[in-house]
Coordinates of C-alpha atoms in Angstrom, one line a residue:
M30 CA -0.9 -7.2 -22.2
S31 CA -0.1 -7.5 -18.5
G32 CA 2.6 -5.0 -18.5
T33 CA 1.3 -3.3 -15.3
A34 CA 0.8 -4.6 -12.0
G35 CA -2.6 -3.1 -10.9
T36 CA -4.4 0.1 -10.2
R37 CA -2.7 3.2 -9.0
P38 CA -3.9 3.8 -5.4
P39 CA -5.6 7.1 -5.4
G40 CA -4.2 9.8 -3.4
L41 CA -1.0 8.1 -2.3
R42 CA 1.0 10.7 -0.5
C43 CA 4.0 8.6 0.8
Q44 CA 5.0 5.4 -1.0
A45 CA 6.9 2.7 0.8
D46 CA 10.6 4.1 0.4
E47 CA 9.5 7.7 1.4
A48 CA 9.6 9.1 4.9
A49 CA 6.4 10.5 6.4
P50 CA 6.4 13.3 8.9
A51 CA 7.4 12.3 12.4
A52 CA 4.1 13.2 14.0
L53 CA 2.3 11.3 11.1
T54 CA 4.4 8.3 11.5
V55 CA 3.9 8.0 15.1
G56 CA 0.1 8.6 14.8
L57 CA -0.3 5.9 12.2
G58 CA 1.8 3.7 14.4
L59 CA -0.5 4.2 17.3
Q60 CA -3.4 3.4 15.1
L61 CA -2.0 0.2 13.7
A62 CA -0.9 -0.8 17.3
A63 CA -4.3 0.0 18.7
L64 CA -6.1 -2.2 16.1
T65 CA -3.7 -5.2 16.5
L66 CA -2.3 -5.1 20.0
A67 CA -5.1 -7.1 21.5
V68 CA -4.5 -10.2 19.3
P69 CA -0.9 -10.9 20.8
I70 CA -2.3 -10.6 24.2
L71 CA -5.7 -12.7 23.8
V72 CA -4.4 -15.5 21.5
P73 CA -1.5 -16.8 23.9
T74 CA -4.0 -16.1 26.9
A75 CA -6.5 -18.5 25.2
V76 CA -3.9 -21.1 24.4
M77 CA -2.3 -21.2 27.8
R78 CA -5.5 -21.2 29.9
A79 CA -7.0 -24.0 27.7
G80 CA -3.7 -25.8 28.0
G81 CA -3.6 -25.6 31.6
A82 CA -0.5 -23.4 32.0
T83 CA 0.2 -21.7 35.3
E84 CA -0.5 -17.9 35.7
S85 CA 3.1 -17.1 35.9
Y86 CA 3.8 -18.8 32.5
L87 CA 0.9 -17.1 31.0
A88 CA 2.3 -13.7 31.9
W89 CA 5.6 -14.6 30.3
A90 CA 3.9 -16.1 27.2
V91 CA 1.8 -12.7 26.8
F92 CA 4.9 -10.5 27.3
A93 CA 7.0 -12.7 25.0
A94 CA 4.2 -12.6 22.3
V95 CA 3.9 -8.8 22.3
A96 CA 7.5 -8.2 22.4
I97 CA 8.2 -10.5 19.4
S98 CA 5.5 -9.0 17.5
G99 CA 7.0 -5.6 18.0
T100 CA 10.4 -6.9 17.0
T101 CA 9.3 -8.6 13.9
T102 CA 7.1 -5.7 12.7
A103 CA 9.9 -3.5 12.9
L104 CA 12.1 -6.1 11.2
Q105 CA 9.5 -6.4 8.2
A106 CA 10.3 -2.6 7.4
V107 CA 13.9 -3.3 6.5
R108 CA 15.5 -4.9 3.4
F109 CA 18.6 -6.5 4.7
G110 CA 19.9 -9.2 2.4
R111 CA 17.2 -11.8 2.5
I112 CA 15.5 -10.5 5.6
G113 CA 12.5 -8.2 5.6
G114 CA 10.0 -7.0 2.9
G115 CA 10.5 -3.3 3.2
Q116 CA 6.9 -2.8 3.8
M117 CA 4.5 -1.6 6.4
L118 CA 3.6 -5.1 7.6
V119 CA 2.3 -5.8 11.0
M120 CA 3.2 -9.2 12.9
G121 CA 1.1 -10.8 15.7
S122 CA 0.0 -13.9 17.1
S123 CA -1.8 -16.5 14.7
G124 CA -5.3 -17.5 15.1
A125 CA -4.8 -20.4 12.7
F126 CA -2.6 -22.1 15.2
I127 CA -5.0 -21.7 18.1
G128 CA -6.6 -25.2 18.1
I129 CA -3.5 -27.4 17.7
S130 CA -1.4 -25.1 20.0
M131 CA -4.0 -25.8 22.7
V132 CA -3.7 -29.6 22.0
A133 CA 0.1 -29.4 21.9
I134 CA 0.5 -27.6 25.4
A135 CA -2.3 -29.9 26.9
T136 CA -0.6 -33.1 25.7
G137 CA 3.2 -32.3 26.4
G138 CA 3.2 -29.0 28.1
P139 CA 5.0 -25.8 27.0
A140 CA 8.3 -27.7 25.8
M141 CA 6.2 -29.8 23.3
L142 CA 4.6 -26.6 21.9
A143 CA 8.0 -24.8 21.8
T144 CA 9.5 -27.7 19.7
L145 CA 6.5 -27.8 17.5
V146 CA 6.5 -24.1 16.7
V147 CA 10.3 -24.2 16.1
F148 CA 9.9 -27.1 13.4
A149 CA 7.0 -25.1 11.9
A150 CA 9.3 -21.9 11.8
L151 CA 12.2 -23.9 10.1
F152 CA 9.8 -25.2 7.5
Q153 CA 8.7 -21.5 6.7
V154 CA 12.4 -20.6 6.4
V155 CA 12.9 -23.3 3.8
I156 CA 9.8 -22.3 2.0
S157 CA 11.2 -18.5 1.8
A158 CA 14.6 -19.7 0.5
W159 CA 13.1 -22.0 -2.1
L160 CA 10.1 -20.1 -2.9
P161 CA 10.5 -20.4 -6.8
L162 CA 10.0 -24.1 -6.4
F163 CA 6.5 -23.5 -4.8
R164 CA 5.4 -20.9 -7.3
R165 CA 2.9 -23.1 -9.1
M166 CA 1.4 -23.9 -5.7
L167 CA 1.4 -20.6 -4.0
T168 CA 0.0 -18.6 -6.9
P169 CA -2.0 -15.0 -6.8
V170 CA -5.1 -17.0 -7.0
V171 CA -4.3 -19.0 -4.0
S172 CA -3.0 -16.0 -2.1
G173 CA -6.0 -13.9 -3.1
T174 CA -8.3 -16.6 -1.9
V175 CA -6.7 -16.8 1.4
I176 CA -7.0 -12.9 1.9
M177 CA -10.6 -13.1 0.9
L178 CA -11.0 -15.9 3.6
V179 CA -9.5 -13.6 6.4
P180 CA -12.7 -11.6 6.8
V181 CA -14.5 -14.9 7.0
T182 CA -12.7 -16.1 10.0
V183 CA -12.6 -12.5 11.6
M184 CA -16.1 -11.2 10.9
P185 CA -17.7 -13.5 13.4
I186 CA -15.5 -12.2 16.1
V187 CA -16.3 -8.6 14.8
F188 CA -19.9 -9.3 15.1
D189 CA -19.6 -10.7 18.6
M190 CA -17.8 -7.5 19.8
L191 CA -20.8 -5.5 18.7
E192 CA -22.4 -6.9 21.8
D193 CA -19.4 -7.3 24.1
V194 CA -20.8 -4.8 26.9
P195 CA -21.0 -5.1 30.6
V196 CA -24.3 -6.8 31.9
G197 CA -26.9 -4.3 32.7
T198 CA -26.1 -1.9 29.9
P199 CA -29.0 -0.1 28.4
A200 CA -30.0 -2.1 25.3
H201 CA -29.6 0.9 23.1
A202 CA -26.0 1.7 24.1
A203 CA -24.1 -0.7 22.0
P204 CA -25.9 -0.1 18.8
L205 CA -25.7 3.7 19.4
V206 CA -21.9 3.6 20.1
A207 CA -21.2 1.2 17.3
L208 CA -23.3 3.1 14.6
A209 CA -21.8 6.4 15.7
S210 CA -18.2 5.1 15.4
L211 CA -19.1 3.6 12.0
A212 CA -20.6 6.7 10.8
V213 CA -17.6 8.8 12.0
V214 CA -15.1 6.5 10.3
L215 CA -17.1 6.2 7.0
G216 CA -17.8 10.1 6.9
V217 CA -14.1 11.1 7.4
T218 CA -12.9 8.3 5.1
L219 CA -15.4 9.1 2.2
K220 CA -15.9 12.7 2.6
G221 CA -13.1 14.2 4.7
A222 CA -10.1 16.1 3.3
S223 CA -6.9 14.1 2.4
G224 CA -5.2 15.4 5.5
L225 CA -8.1 14.4 7.7
R226 CA -8.5 11.0 6.2
L227 CA -5.2 10.2 7.7
W228 CA -6.7 10.2 11.1
A229 CA -10.0 8.4 10.2
P230 CA -9.3 5.4 12.4
M231 CA -8.2 7.3 15.4
I232 CA -11.0 9.9 15.1
G233 CA -13.7 7.0 14.9
I234 CA -12.2 5.2 17.9
V235 CA -11.9 8.4 20.1
A236 CA -15.4 9.6 19.1
G237 CA -17.0 6.2 19.8
T238 CA -15.1 5.8 23.1
M239 CA -16.1 9.4 24.4
L240 CA -19.8 8.5 23.4
S241 CA -19.5 5.3 25.5
L242 CA -18.3 6.9 28.7
P243 CA -21.8 8.0 29.9
Y244 CA -22.9 4.3 29.5
G245 CA -19.9 2.9 31.5
L246 CA -18.7 0.8 28.3
Y247 CA -15.1 1.8 28.8
D248 CA -13.4 -0.3 31.5
L249 CA -11.9 2.4 33.6
D250 CA -11.4 -0.2 36.4
R251 CA -9.0 -2.2 34.2
V252 CA -6.9 0.7 33.5
A253 CA -6.8 1.9 37.1
A254 CA -5.7 -1.5 38.3
A255 CA -2.8 -2.0 35.7
S256 CA 0.6 -1.2 36.8
W257 CA 2.6 1.3 35.1
I258 CA 5.7 -0.8 34.5
G259 CA 6.0 -4.6 34.7
F260 CA 8.3 -7.4 33.7
P261 CA 7.2 -11.0 34.2
S262 CA 9.7 -13.7 35.4
I263 CA 11.5 -15.4 32.5
Q264 CA 10.2 -18.9 32.0
I265 CA 11.8 -20.2 28.8
P266 CA 10.4 -24.0 28.6
G267 CA 13.3 -25.4 26.5
L268 CA 12.7 -28.0 23.8
D269 CA 11.2 -31.4 24.1
L270 CA 13.6 -33.6 22.1
N271 CA 12.1 -37.0 22.8
F272 CA 10.0 -36.9 19.6
G273 CA 7.3 -39.4 21.0
P274 CA 4.1 -40.5 19.5
E275 CA 2.3 -37.4 20.5
F276 CA 4.8 -35.1 18.9
L277 CA 4.8 -37.3 15.5
V278 CA 0.9 -37.0 15.4
L279 CA 0.9 -33.1 15.9
L280 CA 3.8 -32.4 13.7
P281 CA 1.9 -32.6 10.3
A282 CA -0.7 -30.4 11.6
F283 CA 1.9 -27.8 12.6
L284 CA 3.8 -28.0 9.3
F285 CA 0.6 -27.6 7.2
T286 CA -0.6 -24.7 9.2
A287 CA 2.9 -23.1 8.7
V288 CA 2.2 -23.5 4.9
I289 CA -1.1 -21.8 5.2
G290 CA 0.6 -19.0 7.2
S291 CA 3.2 -18.6 4.5
V292 CA 0.4 -18.5 1.9
R293 CA -1.1 -15.7 4.1
A294 CA 2.3 -13.8 4.5
I295 CA 2.8 -14.0 0.7
G296 CA -0.7 -12.7 0.2
S297 CA -0.3 -9.8 2.7
S298 CA 3.1 -8.8 1.1
A299 CA 1.5 -8.9 -2.4
A300 CA -1.7 -7.0 -1.3
L301 CA 0.6 -4.3 0.2
Q302 CA 2.7 -3.9 -2.6
R303 CA -0.3 -3.2 -4.8
V304 CA -1.2 -0.2 -2.9
S305 CA 2.3 1.1 -1.7
W306 CA 3.6 2.7 -4.9
R307 CA 2.4 5.5 -7.0
N308 CA 3.3 3.9 -10.2
P309 CA 2.0 0.3 -10.7
R310 CA 4.8 -2.4 -10.1
P311 CA 4.7 -6.1 -10.6
V312 CA 4.8 -8.0 -7.4
D313 CA 8.6 -8.3 -6.2
F314 CA 9.0 -11.7 -4.9
R315 CA 12.3 -10.9 -3.4
A316 CA 10.4 -8.6 -1.0
T317 CA 7.9 -11.3 -0.6
Q318 CA 10.7 -13.9 0.1
G319 CA 12.0 -11.4 2.9
T320 CA 8.5 -11.1 4.4
L321 CA 8.3 -14.8 4.6
M322 CA 11.7 -14.9 6.2
V323 CA 10.8 -12.6 9.0
D324 CA 7.6 -14.7 9.4
G325 CA 9.8 -17.7 10.0
I326 CA 12.2 -15.9 12.3
G327 CA 9.3 -14.6 14.3
N328 CA 8.0 -18.1 14.9
L329 CA 11.6 -19.2 15.7
L330 CA 11.7 -16.8 18.4
C331 CA 8.2 -17.7 19.6
G332 CA 9.2 -21.4 19.7
F333 CA 12.3 -20.8 21.9
A334 CA 10.2 -18.4 24.2
G335 CA 7.4 -20.9 24.4
T336 CA 4.5 -18.8 23.3
A337 CA 1.9 -18.9 20.5
P338 CA 3.0 -18.8 16.9
N339 CA 3.0 -15.5 14.9
T340 CA 1.8 -14.6 11.5
T341 CA 1.7 -11.6 9.1
Y342 CA -1.4 -9.5 9.3
S343 CA -3.1 -8.0 6.2
V344 CA -4.6 -4.8 8.1
A345 CA -2.0 -2.4 6.7
A346 CA -3.1 -2.7 3.1
P347 CA -6.7 -1.2 3.7
L348 CA -5.3 1.3 6.1
V349 CA -2.9 2.6 3.3
E350 CA -5.8 2.9 1.0
I351 CA -7.6 5.1 3.5
S352 CA -4.8 7.1 4.8
G353 CA -2.6 7.4 1.7
I354 CA 0.5 6.7 3.6
A355 CA 2.7 3.5 2.8
A356 CA 5.9 4.6 4.5
R357 CA 7.7 1.8 5.9
T358 CA 8.7 3.8 8.8
V359 CA 5.2 3.5 10.1
A360 CA 5.9 -0.2 10.7
V361 CA 9.0 0.7 12.6
A362 CA 7.0 3.0 14.8
T363 CA 4.4 0.4 15.2
G364 CA 6.9 -2.3 16.4
A365 CA 8.6 0.3 18.8
I366 CA 5.1 0.9 20.3
F367 CA 4.6 -2.9 20.7
L368 CA 7.8 -3.1 22.6
V369 CA 7.1 -0.4 24.8
A370 CA 3.6 -1.7 25.7
A371 CA 5.1 -5.0 26.5
F372 CA 6.8 -3.1 29.6
L373 CA 3.7 -1.0 30.2
P374 CA 0.8 -3.1 31.6
K375 CA -1.2 0.3 31.8
A376 CA -0.7 1.0 28.1
M377 CA -2.0 -2.5 27.2
A378 CA -4.9 -2.0 29.3
I379 CA -5.8 1.4 27.9
V380 CA -6.1 -0.4 24.5
L381 CA -7.9 -3.5 25.7
A382 CA -10.4 -1.2 27.7
V383 CA -11.7 0.3 24.2
P384 CA -15.4 -0.9 24.1
G385 CA -16.1 -3.9 21.8
P386 CA -18.7 -2.1 19.6
V387 CA -16.1 0.9 19.0
V388 CA -13.5 -1.6 17.8
A389 CA -15.8 -3.6 15.9
A390 CA -17.2 -0.7 13.9
Y391 CA -13.7 0.4 12.6
L392 CA -12.6 -3.4 12.0
F393 CA -15.8 -3.8 9.9
V394 CA -14.5 -1.0 7.4
L395 CA -11.1 -2.5 7.4
I396 CA -12.0 -6.1 6.8
A397 CA -14.5 -5.1 4.1
L398 CA -11.6 -3.2 2.3
L399 CA -9.4 -6.3 2.8
F400 CA -11.9 -8.5 1.0
T401 CA -12.0 -6.4 -2.0
I402 CA -8.2 -6.4 -2.2
G403 CA -8.2 -10.3 -2.2
I404 CA -10.6 -10.2 -5.0
R405 CA -8.4 -8.0 -7.0
M406 CA -5.3 -10.1 -6.2
A407 CA -7.0 -13.3 -7.2
M408 CA -8.0 -11.9 -10.6
Q409 CA -5.1 -9.6 -11.3
D410 CA -4.3 -11.6 -14.5
G411 CA -7.7 -11.7 -15.7
V412 CA -10.9 -13.9 -15.1
D413 CA -11.4 -17.3 -16.7
L414 CA -13.5 -20.3 -15.9
R415 CA -10.7 -22.0 -14.1
K416 CA -9.6 -19.2 -11.8
S417 CA -13.4 -18.6 -11.0
T418 CA -13.9 -22.1 -10.1
I419 CA -10.9 -22.3 -7.9
V420 CA -11.7 -19.2 -6.0
G421 CA -15.5 -19.8 -5.7
V422 CA -15.2 -23.4 -4.6
S423 CA -12.2 -22.7 -2.1
F424 CA -13.9 -19.6 -0.8
W425 CA -17.3 -21.3 -0.1
L426 CA -15.7 -24.5 1.3
G427 CA -13.6 -22.5 3.7
A428 CA -16.6 -20.4 4.7
G429 CA -18.5 -23.6 5.3
F430 CA -15.9 -25.1 7.5
Q431 CA -15.4 -21.8 9.2
T432 CA -19.1 -21.4 10.2
G433 CA -19.6 -25.1 11.2
A434 CA -21.9 -25.8 8.3
I435 CA -20.1 -28.8 7.0
Y436 CA -19.5 -31.8 9.1
P437 CA -18.8 -29.8 12.2
D438 CA -18.3 -32.7 14.6
L439 CA -15.9 -34.6 12.2
V440 CA -14.0 -31.2 11.4
T441 CA -13.5 -30.4 15.1
E442 CA -12.2 -33.8 16.0
F443 CA -9.9 -34.2 13.2
A444 CA -6.1 -33.1 13.6
G445 CA -6.8 -30.9 16.5
G446 CA -9.6 -29.1 14.7
I447 CA -7.1 -27.3 12.2
F448 CA -9.6 -27.5 9.3
A449 CA -12.2 -25.7 11.3
N450 CA -10.3 -22.6 10.4
G451 CA -11.5 -21.3 7.1
I452 CA -8.2 -19.9 6.1
T453 CA -6.6 -23.4 6.5
S454 CA -9.4 -25.4 4.9
G455 CA -10.1 -23.0 2.0
G456 CA -6.4 -22.4 1.5
L457 CA -5.8 -26.2 1.2
V458 CA -8.5 -26.6 -1.3
A459 CA -7.2 -23.7 -3.3
I460 CA -3.7 -25.2 -3.3
L461 CA -5.0 -28.8 -4.4
L462 CA -7.2 -27.4 -7.1
S463 CA -4.2 -25.3 -8.4
L464 CA -1.7 -28.3 -8.3
A465 CA -4.3 -30.6 -9.9
L466 CA -4.8 -28.1 -12.7
D467 CA -1.1 -27.6 -13.2
T468 CA -0.1 -31.3 -13.2
S469 CA -3.1 -32.3 -15.5
G470 CA -1.9 -29.9 -18.2
P471 CA 0.4 -30.7 -21.0
R472 CA 4.0 -31.4 -20.1
P473 CA 6.2 -28.5 -21.6
A474 CA 9.0 -28.9 -23.9
I475 CA 12.3 -27.9 -22.4
M476 CA 15.7 -26.7 -23.7
K477 CA 18.7 -25.2 -22.1
G478 CA 21.3 -22.7 -23.4
D479 CA 22.9 -19.4 -22.8
L480 CA 21.4 -15.9 -22.4
A481 CA 23.1 -14.7 -25.3
T482 CA 22.6 -13.9 -29.2
S483 CA 24.3 -17.1 -30.0
A484 CA 21.2 -19.0 -28.5
L485 CA 19.0 -17.6 -31.1
P486 CA 19.5 -20.3 -33.7
E487 CA 18.8 -22.9 -31.2
I488 CA 15.6 -21.3 -29.9
R489 CA 14.3 -20.9 -33.5
E490 CA 14.8 -24.6 -34.1
F491 CA 13.3 -25.5 -30.8
L492 CA 10.3 -23.4 -31.6
A493 CA 9.8 -24.3 -34.9
K494 CA 9.8 -28.0 -34.0
F495 CA 7.3 -27.2 -31.1
A496 CA 5.1 -25.5 -33.8
S497 CA 5.2 -28.5 -36.0
R498 CA 4.4 -30.9 -33.2
N499 CA 1.3 -28.9 -32.2
G500 CA 0.0 -28.4 -35.7
L501 CA 0.5 -24.6 -36.1
D502 CA 0.6 -23.1 -39.6
G503 CA 3.3 -21.2 -41.1
T504 CA 2.0 -17.7 -40.0
A505 CA 1.4 -18.9 -36.4
A506 CA 4.7 -20.7 -36.3
K507 CA 6.6 -17.6 -37.4
R508 CA 4.8 -15.5 -34.9
L509 CA 5.8 -17.9 -32.2
V510 CA 9.4 -17.9 -33.3
D511 CA 9.5 -14.1 -33.2
T512 CA 7.9 -13.9 -29.9
G513 CA 10.8 -16.1 -28.6
E514 CA 13.3 -14.0 -30.3
A515 CA 11.9 -10.7 -29.0
T516 CA 11.7 -12.1 -25.5
L517 CA 15.3 -13.2 -25.4
S518 CA 16.5 -10.0 -27.0
A519 CA 14.5 -7.7 -24.6
L520 CA 15.8 -9.7 -21.6
Q521 CA 19.4 -9.4 -22.9
R522 CA 19.3 -5.8 -23.7
I523 CA 17.8 -5.0 -20.4
D524 CA 20.4 -7.2 -18.6
D525 CA 23.3 -5.5 -20.3
A526 CA 21.8 -2.1 -19.7
V527 CA 21.5 -2.7 -16.1
V528 CA 24.6 -5.0 -15.0
P529 CA 26.8 -5.6 -18.1
V530 CA 28.0 -9.3 -18.3
P531 CA 31.9 -9.5 -18.1
R532 CA 33.4 -10.7 -21.3
G533 CA 33.7 -14.4 -21.7
R534 CA 31.0 -15.1 -19.0
K535 CA 27.6 -16.2 -20.1
R536 CA 24.4 -16.5 -18.0
R537 CA 22.6 -19.8 -18.4
L538 CA 19.0 -20.0 -19.6
S539 CA 16.3 -22.6 -19.1
F540 CA 13.6 -22.3 -21.8
S541 CA 10.2 -24.1 -22.1
A542 CA 7.1 -24.0 -24.3
A543 CA 3.7 -25.5 -23.7
R544 CA 0.2 -25.2 -25.2
V545 CA -2.5 -24.2 -22.8
D546 CA -6.1 -23.4 -23.8
G547 CA -5.1 -22.3 -27.2
N548 CA -2.4 -20.2 -26.2
I549 CA 1.4 -20.8 -26.2
L550 CA 3.3 -20.1 -22.8
L551 CA 6.7 -19.5 -23.2
E552 CA 8.9 -19.6 -19.9
F553 CA 12.5 -18.1 -19.5
I554 CA 14.4 -19.0 -16.3
V555 CA 17.7 -17.1 -15.7
A556 CA 19.9 -16.1 -12.8
P557 CA 18.6 -12.9 -11.2
R558 CA 20.6 -9.8 -12.8
T559 CA 17.9 -8.2 -15.0
D560 CA 15.6 -5.4 -14.4
N561 CA 11.9 -6.2 -14.4
L562 CA 10.8 -6.8 -18.0
Q563 CA 7.1 -6.6 -17.0
E564 CA 7.5 -3.2 -15.5
R565 CA 9.6 -1.8 -18.3
L566 CA 6.8 -3.0 -20.7
G567 CA 4.4 -1.0 -18.5
R568 CA 6.5 2.0 -19.0
L569 CA 7.2 1.7 -22.7
D570 CA 5.0 4.6 -23.6
D571 CA 6.6 6.8 -21.2
S572 CA 8.7 9.3 -23.0
C573 CA 10.9 10.0 -19.9
A574 CA 11.7 6.4 -19.6
D575 CA 15.5 5.4 -19.6
F576 CA 15.3 3.3 -22.8
T577 CA 18.0 3.0 -25.4
G578 CA 16.8 2.9 -29.0
E579 CA 17.4 -0.9 -29.4
E580 CA 15.8 -1.8 -26.0
R581 CA 12.6 0.1 -27.0
D582 CA 12.6 -1.5 -30.4
S583 CA 12.7 -4.8 -28.7
L584 CA 10.1 -3.9 -26.1
R585 CA 7.7 -2.7 -28.7
L586 CA 8.1 -5.9 -30.8
L587 CA 7.4 -8.0 -27.7
K588 CA 4.4 -5.8 -26.7
N589 CA 2.9 -6.4 -30.4
L590 CA 3.7 -10.1 -30.4
A591 CA 2.7 -11.4 -26.8
S592 CA -0.7 -11.0 -25.3
A593 CA 0.8 -11.1 -21.7
V594 CA 4.1 -11.0 -20.0
R595 CA 4.8 -11.7 -16.4
H596 CA 8.2 -11.3 -14.7
Q597 CA 8.7 -13.0 -11.4
Q598 CA 11.8 -11.8 -9.7
Y599 CA 13.3 -13.9 -6.9
H600 CA 16.6 -13.9 -5.1
D601 CA 18.0 -16.8 -7.0
L602 CA 15.9 -16.8 -10.1
D603 CA 14.2 -14.6 -12.7
I604 CA 11.1 -16.1 -14.4
V605 CA 9.6 -14.5 -17.3
T606 CA 6.4 -16.1 -18.6
V607 CA 5.1 -14.8 -22.1
T608 CA 1.7 -15.8 -23.4
A609 CA 1.6 -15.9 -27.3
K610 CA -1.4 -16.4 -29.3
P611 CA -0.7 -19.1 -32.1
A612 CA -2.5 -16.9 -34.6
A613 CA -1.9 -13.3 -35.5
S614 CA -4.0 -10.8 -33.6
D615 CA -5.6 -7.8 -35.1
D616 CA -3.1 -5.3 -33.8

């Protein structure tokens, strides 16, 4: 019975809606900022220099990228209507867009890049608003696979950083500093007291940096040369609305990369939700929609500013597992630090001067933990041949494209080289395989009615006919009908307990049934007013749960009849999927 949402994170001290002490909040914010600040500096730098932008425009693009990253990181921490996921999510420049952004700015200048990024951002806003329509494409298997591919794309950079030292450095310096940093991080994380583990990243970075000083690995000259306060000249490029052939050629690549960025945002949100609550909860897709909406807003700001597009990072989830702190206020602190750093070149220089081997050592631990989170996400509803095939094929094809092992010349030349990115290529394969699997299955039988007791006779008749068409015997048919009735009853009683429906008003219900791999899948789609049925099933045995007697009976009956229940809550829809075995089980 999938009434729970995962494994409770060990030692979680502050969940998402709790406030951590101020000093701890700032400290963790500094750690997140230190680990991610370099990306919104280096990505726009690479894009603008490769595209031939001027140095003054480069300075503006970097400033805008860092400032927008800080603003949207703080915005992710809120839940204001449909904006924000209310979680410790960090935003920053997207590596997936690097190749096509370089092509765009080289082809049509900053104005064309700005226009393409705006179109991609609007597409993400549409995906956020209509996420229920994409639910069969953007599944946990797809999201988990994309999260697993993040380490594949990042690890080569991490390994290169292990040797990122000045010319003339003793051969033993880089390995010594990297191993020492790694040993400190692992030692504090695995053996340190709970309070000390909170500072494992910072302790490892400081220890490695101090050890690197005698070897001259810390770039003191960069720090000394940077000014304390700086603000570049504003160079907003405007939008290129000519929509010429070059634009039309690049637009599909930007839109597709926006889809992959959306999958990554969905996966990051789901991964963080899994570790942000003491008591396991199903994924709240309303929070996921809010996360994706901020992703789109961030890219809209990047487009109007004329800088490289943003994305949602996954780095916070493993940090939560290490520190035990999931408070969303940490994201606010991280965003504020980003904003301050945008106006303080010396602060950015201090971060960028940390030796590559030191940063690589800690990122190695984080990325390794992120990979395991992706595995758990992809397999959260159990393992079967189809899921294993989709994950395995998508992962290894993505890894092959990323490493250049599969037709490298063809891949780098096609569509600006977007498929050379493992997240993009592997994510596309996972999406296509999931869609092929979904569309090749049997078409469900569908009926529409009201979420009310008066709909029971119609549901009984509908399920009886469905059972007859599918050759179910009398016992299996009765069990199926009982499962449908129990689900409807549980939904109605939860709904009435949470927000009673005014007399004379009824909520519409779309109900479908399909036979898949010997099981019957029942899907209930209603307007979003109910509490989460899946979560309440998980709390059924809790003597302190606020159940009425009738609701408890309905939930117990459903738990006995169904082998799995999944409740997806969106802003506009609640979708409950129940898996019922056609033959009685041994419970």
